[in-house]
């Protein structure tokens, strides 16, 4: 398998400190500490031999749990401090972006990292910020329930995704969509462009018509990676989303679960890809994400995880449909892999046996003491990577 580290981008604080310092997300000293830790995890991951480093995009998290409003800016900083490791967003919520602005931002980062960026894109599931930042589309957070809000979210996501790919692959584009037009307004074009002679000589062919009206837009720069960076997408066991990813040559990201669940999802992805002309082995092109906590004993690792990522999921993420409310269920399912080195190896062997291509370790940056985070990385480097990494 290939291995990555996923750090949520969390303001370091105990739960008691979060209550006393609310809103800790606006405490500059703690935010500085968070960015220092994120840089150090990324650099340490490269030194240890991990293949990728990932974080997410979320906004307005005053509570400080996933304070990640600008992952592309953070990755530009990390790209300058590293030379080999891939950088992955898990994920940018496309429904809250202008697609042409995002195409520019991703292409720029792709250049700055010289092809090390992987564009993880999602539909956005948190209403607090997706509804606010995607208000120009009238979008709401994805519920993955097939309801009216969910269908509209998917419709908008797929339209913006089509524009994004056009912007990366065509020298000049025009698009007359239900939710977005290029140029705006599409039917009339843009009449006020005083530099039409300049553009006619030096711009992309087709940008202007014979009357000098803007009829197409050229999104620059084009990506460093041809035709564009790899695209990944988080999946919450939605068969529709799994099939769509296979059709679009997108790598699905699954939360680790029981081997039989992984095998079922991998089979859907493989078979749908085959129907669209891509022959894959079971698990090829698939990304998984789960927690790991290595202790001297199973009990020690269990207690450590229960107070870190376990608490975050039970108290927070479970309300969004991620994981189960009971910590023990998350351990039993295999999402949280806790125990001795041998315990963790057995869990990872089962994941590897499913044919899994990528495993991302959901590390507890900001949720456990910094020296313990470093100890866990040291153990993973010494005991896990040599045995399981391709």
Short mmCIF file of C-alpha atoms in Angstrom, two decimals:
data_model
loop_
_atom_site.label_atom_id
_atom_site.label_comp_id
_atom_site.label_asym_id
_atom_site.label_seq_id
_atom_site.Cartn_x
_atom_site.Cartn_y
_atom_site.Cartn_z
CA UNK A 1 0.00 0.00 0.00
CA UNK A 2 0.89 3.64 -0.28
CA UNK A 3 0.65 5.63 2.95
CA UNK A 4 -0.41 9.15 3.80
CA UNK A 5 -1.00 11.20 6.92
CA UNK A 6 -4.24 13.15 7.25
CA UNK A 7 -4.20 15.98 9.81
CA UNK A 8 -7.52 17.70 10.39
CA UNK A 9 -5.89 21.07 11.19
CA UNK A 10 -6.98 21.42 14.80
CA UNK A 11 -6.23 24.20 17.27
CA UNK A 12 -4.31 22.43 20.07
CA UNK A 13 -6.36 22.49 23.27
CA UNK A 14 -7.95 20.16 25.76
CA UNK A 15 -11.72 20.07 25.94
CA UNK A 16 -11.58 22.03 29.19
CA UNK A 17 -9.42 24.69 27.51
CA UNK A 18 -11.85 24.91 24.58
CA UNK A 19 -14.62 25.68 27.04
CA UNK A 20 -12.55 28.22 28.99
CA UNK A 21 -11.05 29.94 25.92
CA UNK A 22 -14.10 30.01 23.67
CA UNK A 23 -13.88 30.74 20.85
CA UNK A 24 -10.44 29.14 20.76
CA UNK A 25 -10.47 29.43 16.97
CA UNK A 26 -9.83 33.17 17.39
CA UNK A 27 -6.93 32.75 19.81
CA UNK A 28 -3.91 33.79 17.73
CA UNK A 29 -1.32 32.10 19.92
CA UNK A 30 -3.06 28.74 19.66
CA UNK A 31 -3.67 29.18 15.93
CA UNK A 32 0.05 29.87 15.46
CA UNK A 33 0.77 26.69 17.42
CA UNK A 34 -1.59 24.77 15.12
CA UNK A 35 0.15 25.95 11.95
CA UNK A 36 3.55 25.15 13.43
CA UNK A 37 2.39 21.61 14.20
CA UNK A 38 0.84 21.18 10.75
CA UNK A 39 4.12 22.21 9.10
CA UNK A 40 6.11 19.90 11.34
CA UNK A 41 3.80 16.93 10.71
CA UNK A 42 4.09 17.43 6.94
CA UNK A 43 7.88 17.74 6.99
CA UNK A 44 8.21 14.80 9.38
CA UNK A 45 5.90 12.73 7.16
CA UNK A 46 8.21 13.31 4.21
CA UNK A 47 11.27 12.44 6.28
CA UNK A 48 9.62 9.24 7.50
CA UNK A 49 8.83 8.14 3.95
CA UNK A 50 5.07 8.69 3.80
CA UNK A 51 3.78 9.16 0.27
CA UNK A 52 1.33 11.98 0.96
CA UNK A 53 0.13 14.56 3.47
CA UNK A 54 -3.51 15.65 3.54
CA UNK A 55 -5.81 18.09 5.24
CA UNK A 56 -9.35 19.35 4.64
CA UNK A 57 -11.31 22.52 3.97
CA UNK A 58 -13.77 23.86 6.55
CA UNK A 59 -14.88 27.33 7.54
CA UNK A 60 -16.19 29.15 10.61
CA UNK A 61 -15.01 26.53 13.10
CA UNK A 62 -14.85 28.75 16.16
CA UNK A 63 -14.55 25.59 18.28
CA UNK A 64 -11.11 24.98 16.73
CA UNK A 65 -11.60 21.31 15.84
CA UNK A 66 -11.13 21.60 12.06
CA UNK A 67 -9.89 25.11 11.44
CA UNK A 68 -8.96 24.73 7.76
CA UNK A 69 -10.24 27.72 5.78
CA UNK A 70 -7.26 27.96 3.39
CA UNK A 71 -5.73 24.54 2.67
CA UNK A 72 -4.27 25.69 -0.65
CA UNK A 73 -2.42 28.54 1.05
CA UNK A 74 -1.15 26.13 3.71
CA UNK A 75 0.01 23.69 1.02
CA UNK A 76 1.91 26.45 -0.79
CA UNK A 77 3.81 26.99 2.47
CA UNK A 78 4.41 23.25 2.92
CA UNK A 79 5.42 22.77 -0.73
CA UNK A 80 8.25 25.23 -0.14
CA UNK A 81 9.47 23.17 2.83
CA UNK A 82 9.29 19.74 1.15
CA UNK A 83 10.43 18.19 -2.12
CA UNK A 84 8.79 14.81 -2.61
CA UNK A 85 5.60 14.25 -0.64
CA UNK A 86 2.20 14.58 -2.34
CA UNK A 87 -0.25 17.15 -0.95
CA UNK A 88 -3.94 16.20 -0.87
CA UNK A 89 -7.14 18.06 -0.01
CA UNK A 90 -9.79 15.87 1.66
CA UNK A 91 -11.67 17.80 0.43
CA UNK A 92 -12.41 21.15 -1.17
CA UNK A 93 -16.19 21.70 -1.22
CA UNK A 94 -16.70 22.62 -4.86
CA UNK A 95 -20.28 23.80 -4.25
CA UNK A 96 -18.95 26.72 -2.18
CA UNK A 97 -16.39 27.86 -4.77
CA UNK A 98 -16.40 29.84 -7.97
CA UNK A 99 -15.18 27.09 -10.34
CA UNK A 100 -12.91 29.35 -12.40
CA UNK A 101 -11.31 30.81 -9.27
CA UNK A 102 -10.73 27.28 -7.96
CA UNK A 103 -9.28 26.19 -11.32
CA UNK A 104 -6.76 29.06 -11.06
CA UNK A 105 -5.89 28.37 -7.43
CA UNK A 106 -5.32 24.65 -8.00
CA UNK A 107 -3.28 25.22 -11.17
CA UNK A 108 -1.11 27.73 -9.31
CA UNK A 109 -0.46 25.30 -6.45
CA UNK A 110 0.23 22.55 -8.98
CA UNK A 111 2.98 24.77 -10.43
CA UNK A 112 4.39 25.80 -7.05
CA UNK A 113 4.59 22.14 -5.96
CA UNK A 114 5.73 21.00 -9.42
CA UNK A 115 3.01 18.41 -9.78
CA UNK A 116 2.72 17.21 -6.19
CA UNK A 117 -0.86 18.34 -5.58
CA UNK A 118 -3.85 15.95 -5.60
CA UNK A 119 -7.20 17.71 -5.85
CA UNK A 120 -9.64 16.13 -3.44
CA UNK A 121 -13.09 17.55 -4.18
CA UNK A 122 -16.33 17.07 -2.29
CA UNK A 123 -19.96 18.16 -2.32
CA UNK A 124 -19.77 19.82 1.10
CA UNK A 125 -21.82 18.35 3.94
CA UNK A 126 -21.74 21.03 6.64
CA UNK A 127 -24.68 23.36 6.26
CA UNK A 128 -23.26 26.10 8.50
CA UNK A 129 -20.70 27.13 5.94
CA UNK A 130 -21.75 25.50 2.66
CA UNK A 131 -25.14 27.27 2.75
CA UNK A 132 -23.40 30.56 3.53
CA UNK A 133 -20.48 30.41 1.11
CA UNK A 134 -22.47 28.71 -1.66
CA UNK A 135 -25.42 31.09 -1.45
CA UNK A 136 -24.90 32.28 -5.05
CA UNK A 137 -26.06 28.82 -6.14
CA UNK A 138 -28.78 28.40 -3.52
CA UNK A 139 -26.99 25.25 -2.37
CA UNK A 140 -27.28 23.44 0.95
CA UNK A 141 -24.94 20.91 2.50
CA UNK A 142 -25.11 17.41 1.07
CA UNK A 143 -27.16 15.00 3.18
CA UNK A 144 -26.53 11.92 1.02
CA UNK A 145 -30.17 10.99 1.60
CA UNK A 146 -31.50 11.44 -1.92
CA UNK A 147 -33.80 14.24 -0.83
CA UNK A 148 -34.44 17.50 -2.68
CA UNK A 149 -31.58 19.40 -1.02
CA UNK A 150 -29.20 16.52 -1.66
CA UNK A 151 -30.19 16.22 -5.33
CA UNK A 152 -29.72 19.95 -5.88
CA UNK A 153 -26.31 19.82 -4.21
CA UNK A 154 -25.28 16.97 -6.51
CA UNK A 155 -26.59 18.77 -9.60
CA UNK A 156 -24.60 21.92 -8.75
CA UNK A 157 -21.48 19.90 -7.90
CA UNK A 158 -21.54 18.04 -11.22
CA UNK A 159 -22.04 21.24 -13.24
CA UNK A 160 -19.20 23.06 -11.49
CA UNK A 161 -16.99 19.98 -11.86
CA UNK A 162 -17.55 20.00 -15.64
CA UNK A 163 -16.53 23.68 -15.77
CA UNK A 164 -13.45 23.03 -13.66
CA UNK A 165 -12.21 20.32 -16.04
CA UNK A 166 -12.91 22.48 -19.10
CA UNK A 167 -10.95 25.34 -17.54
CA UNK A 168 -7.95 23.07 -17.07
CA UNK A 169 -8.00 21.36 -20.45
CA UNK A 170 -9.17 23.99 -22.99
CA UNK A 171 -7.34 27.16 -24.00
CA UNK A 172 -10.60 29.12 -23.96
CA UNK A 173 -14.03 28.02 -22.79
CA UNK A 174 -17.69 28.97 -23.03
CA UNK A 175 -20.36 27.31 -20.88
CA UNK A 176 -24.10 27.91 -20.70
CA UNK A 177 -25.10 26.16 -17.51
CA UNK A 178 -28.12 26.18 -15.28
CA UNK A 179 -26.13 27.57 -12.34
CA UNK A 180 -23.06 29.16 -13.96
CA UNK A 181 -22.23 30.84 -17.27
CA UNK A 182 -18.92 31.53 -18.99
CA UNK A 183 -18.74 34.36 -19.91
CA UNK A 184 -21.52 36.07 -18.03
CA UNK A 185 -23.94 36.70 -19.56
CA UNK A 186 -23.42 33.83 -21.95
CA UNK A 187 -25.91 34.89 -24.65
CA UNK A 188 -24.76 38.51 -24.86
CA UNK A 189 -21.06 38.09 -24.20
CA UNK A 190 -19.13 40.91 -22.54
CA UNK A 191 -19.14 44.13 -24.56
CA UNK A 192 -16.96 46.41 -22.51
CA UNK A 193 -13.45 45.16 -23.20
CA UNK A 194 -11.33 48.19 -24.24
CA UNK A 195 -8.21 46.04 -24.73
CA UNK A 196 -9.78 44.09 -27.59
CA UNK A 197 -6.92 44.84 -30.02
CA UNK A 198 -4.40 43.55 -27.50
CA UNK A 199 -6.42 40.39 -26.86
CA UNK A 200 -6.99 39.82 -30.57
CA UNK A 201 -3.23 39.79 -31.12
CA UNK A 202 -2.03 37.99 -28.02
CA UNK A 203 -4.95 36.23 -26.32
CA UNK A 204 -6.35 32.77 -26.87
CA UNK A 205 -8.07 32.22 -30.23
CA UNK A 206 -11.83 32.55 -29.91
CA UNK A 207 -11.87 34.79 -26.84
CA UNK A 208 -13.38 37.66 -28.88
CA UNK A 209 -15.88 37.72 -31.70
CA UNK A 210 -15.65 39.95 -34.78
CA UNK A 211 -17.22 42.84 -32.87
CA UNK A 212 -14.68 42.58 -30.05
CA UNK A 213 -17.13 41.09 -27.54
CA UNK A 214 -15.77 38.54 -25.06
CA UNK A 215 -17.24 35.17 -26.04
CA UNK A 216 -14.84 32.82 -24.28
CA UNK A 217 -12.62 32.95 -21.19
CA UNK A 218 -9.07 31.63 -21.02
CA UNK A 219 -8.25 30.37 -17.53
CA UNK A 220 -4.53 30.68 -16.83
CA UNK A 221 -2.22 29.18 -15.92
CA UNK A 222 -3.08 25.72 -17.12
CA UNK A 223 -2.01 23.04 -14.63
CA UNK A 224 1.59 21.92 -14.39
CA UNK A 225 0.28 18.33 -14.47
CA UNK A 226 -1.20 17.23 -17.79
CA UNK A 227 -4.10 17.29 -18.30
CA UNK A 228 -4.75 18.24 -14.66
CA UNK A 229 -3.90 17.05 -11.12
CA UNK A 230 -5.37 13.71 -10.02
CA UNK A 231 -8.87 14.08 -8.57
CA UNK A 232 -10.09 12.26 -5.46
CA UNK A 233 -13.47 12.44 -3.70
CA UNK A 234 -14.61 11.43 -0.18
CA UNK A 235 -17.49 8.93 -0.23
CA UNK A 236 -19.93 8.08 2.56
CA UNK A 237 -20.87 4.65 1.18
CA UNK A 238 -23.20 6.21 -1.41
CA UNK A 239 -23.37 3.76 -4.30
CA UNK A 240 -24.37 6.59 -6.64
CA UNK A 241 -21.23 8.54 -5.70
CA UNK A 242 -19.01 5.46 -6.03
CA UNK A 243 -20.31 4.84 -9.54
CA UNK A 244 -19.97 8.49 -10.51
CA UNK A 245 -16.34 8.50 -9.37
CA UNK A 246 -15.65 5.40 -11.46
CA UNK A 247 -17.27 7.01 -14.50
CA UNK A 248 -15.21 10.19 -14.09
CA UNK A 249 -11.88 8.47 -13.30
CA UNK A 250 -11.91 9.89 -9.77
CA UNK A 251 -10.40 7.99 -6.85
CA UNK A 252 -12.95 7.46 -4.07
CA UNK A 253 -11.90 8.03 -0.44
CA UNK A 254 -13.59 5.67 2.04
CA UNK A 255 -13.53 5.66 5.81
CA UNK A 256 -12.08 2.32 6.91
CA UNK A 257 -14.72 -0.19 7.89
CA UNK A 258 -15.14 -3.96 8.06
CA UNK A 259 -13.30 -5.82 5.27
CA UNK A 260 -16.58 -7.06 3.82
CA UNK A 261 -17.83 -3.47 3.46
CA UNK A 262 -14.59 -2.38 1.82
CA UNK A 263 -14.75 -5.31 -0.59
CA UNK A 264 -18.33 -4.48 -1.54
CA UNK A 265 -17.48 -0.84 -2.26
CA UNK A 266 -14.27 -1.73 -4.09
CA UNK A 267 -16.20 -4.17 -6.29
CA UNK A 268 -18.78 -1.53 -7.24
CA UNK A 269 -15.98 0.87 -8.18
CA UNK A 270 -14.00 -1.72 -10.16
CA UNK A 271 -17.01 -3.01 -12.08
CA UNK A 272 -18.31 0.46 -12.93
CA UNK A 273 -14.83 1.50 -14.12
CA UNK A 274 -14.76 -1.57 -16.37
CA UNK A 275 -18.06 -0.49 -17.93
CA UNK A 276 -16.34 2.77 -18.86
CA UNK A 277 -13.22 1.26 -20.38
CA UNK A 278 -10.87 1.10 -17.41
CA UNK A 279 -9.61 -2.27 -16.22
CA UNK A 280 -8.69 -2.22 -12.52
CA UNK A 281 -7.78 -4.80 -9.94
CA UNK A 282 -9.92 -4.92 -6.82
CA UNK A 283 -8.87 -1.98 -4.63
CA UNK A 284 -6.79 -0.30 -7.33
CA UNK A 285 -7.46 3.42 -7.42
CA UNK A 286 -9.08 3.35 -3.98
CA UNK A 287 -8.13 5.48 -0.96
CA UNK A 288 -8.98 4.65 2.66
CA UNK A 289 -8.83 6.74 5.80
CA UNK A 290 -8.74 5.59 9.42
CA UNK A 291 -7.24 6.20 12.84
CA UNK A 292 -4.20 4.44 14.31
CA UNK A 293 -3.06 4.56 17.93
CA UNK A 294 -0.11 2.41 18.99
CA UNK A 295 0.40 1.74 22.69
CA UNK A 296 2.46 -0.56 24.89
CA UNK A 297 -0.81 -2.40 25.59
CA UNK A 298 -4.19 -2.53 23.91
CA UNK A 299 -5.76 -0.89 26.96
CA UNK A 300 -3.29 2.02 26.90
CA UNK A 301 -3.90 2.70 23.19
CA UNK A 302 -7.67 2.39 23.69
CA UNK A 303 -7.68 4.97 26.49
CA UNK A 304 -5.46 7.35 24.51
CA UNK A 305 -7.66 7.16 21.43
CA UNK A 306 -10.88 7.47 23.42
CA UNK A 307 -9.70 10.82 24.75
CA UNK A 308 -8.52 12.12 21.36
CA UNK A 309 -10.08 11.28 18.00
CA UNK A 310 -12.62 9.06 19.74
CA UNK A 311 -13.97 11.99 21.72
CA UNK A 312 -14.07 14.17 18.61
CA UNK A 313 -16.12 11.62 16.69
CA UNK A 314 -18.49 10.76 19.53
CA UNK A 315 -19.15 14.38 20.48
CA UNK A 316 -18.99 16.00 17.07
CA UNK A 317 -18.64 14.06 13.80
CA UNK A 318 -21.18 11.38 14.64
CA UNK A 319 -23.90 14.02 14.40
CA UNK A 320 -23.10 14.44 10.69
CA UNK A 321 -23.51 10.74 9.97
CA UNK A 322 -19.82 9.88 10.20
CA UNK A 323 -19.08 6.88 12.35
CA UNK A 324 -21.24 5.71 15.21
CA UNK A 325 -21.95 7.37 18.52
CA UNK A 326 -20.31 4.64 20.59
CA UNK A 327 -16.50 4.69 20.63
CA UNK A 328 -16.38 0.90 20.90
CA UNK A 329 -18.31 0.58 17.64
CA UNK A 330 -15.68 2.67 15.83
CA UNK A 331 -12.97 0.38 17.16
CA UNK A 332 -14.91 -2.78 16.33
CA UNK A 333 -15.61 -1.57 12.77
CA UNK A 334 -11.91 -1.06 12.13
CA UNK A 335 -12.16 2.69 11.58
CA UNK A 336 -10.04 3.24 14.69
CA UNK A 337 -7.11 0.80 14.79
CA UNK A 338 -5.84 0.76 18.36
CA UNK A 339 -3.55 -1.54 20.30
CA UNK A 340 -0.02 -2.84 20.31
CA UNK A 341 2.12 -2.88 17.20
CA UNK A 342 0.97 -6.43 16.49
CA UNK A 343 -2.69 -5.46 16.95
CA UNK A 344 -2.37 -2.60 14.46
CA UNK A 345 -0.47 -4.77 11.99
CA UNK A 346 -3.27 -7.34 12.00
CA UNK A 347 -5.82 -4.63 11.25
CA UNK A 348 -3.75 -3.15 8.44
CA UNK A 349 -3.10 -6.59 6.97
CA UNK A 350 -6.86 -7.07 6.63
CA UNK A 351 -7.16 -3.71 4.86
CA UNK A 352 -4.26 -4.57 2.57
CA UNK A 353 -5.78 -7.97 1.78
CA UNK A 354 -8.77 -6.18 0.24
CA UNK A 355 -6.41 -4.78 -2.40
CA UNK A 356 -6.40 -1.25 -0.93
CA UNK A 357 -4.01 1.01 -2.82
CA UNK A 358 -3.81 3.93 -0.34
CA UNK A 359 -4.13 4.09 3.44
CA UNK A 360 -4.26 7.49 5.14
CA UNK A 361 -3.62 7.66 8.85
CA UNK A 362 -6.01 10.10 10.54
CA UNK A 363 -3.52 11.57 13.00
CA UNK A 364 -4.60 13.30 16.21
CA UNK A 365 -2.81 16.63 15.72
CA UNK A 366 -4.32 19.10 18.18
CA UNK A 367 -6.25 16.42 20.04
CA UNK A 368 -3.39 14.79 21.95
CA UNK A 369 -0.14 16.14 23.44
CA UNK A 370 2.41 17.09 20.78
CA UNK A 371 5.11 14.78 22.15
CA UNK A 372 2.67 11.85 21.85
CA UNK A 373 1.90 12.76 18.24
CA UNK A 374 5.63 12.67 17.51
CA UNK A 375 6.01 9.35 19.31
CA UNK A 376 3.24 7.84 17.23
CA UNK A 377 4.87 8.99 13.98
CA UNK A 378 8.21 7.53 15.08
CA UNK A 379 6.57 4.17 15.81
CA UNK A 380 4.68 4.14 12.52
CA UNK A 381 7.86 4.90 10.60
CA UNK A 382 9.87 2.20 12.37
CA UNK A 383 7.31 -0.58 12.75
CA UNK A 384 4.57 -0.18 10.11
CA UNK A 385 5.93 1.37 6.92
CA UNK A 386 8.74 -1.15 6.31
CA UNK A 387 6.27 -4.05 6.39
CA UNK A 388 3.31 -2.67 4.46
CA UNK A 389 4.50 0.13 2.17
CA UNK A 390 4.96 -0.54 -1.54
#
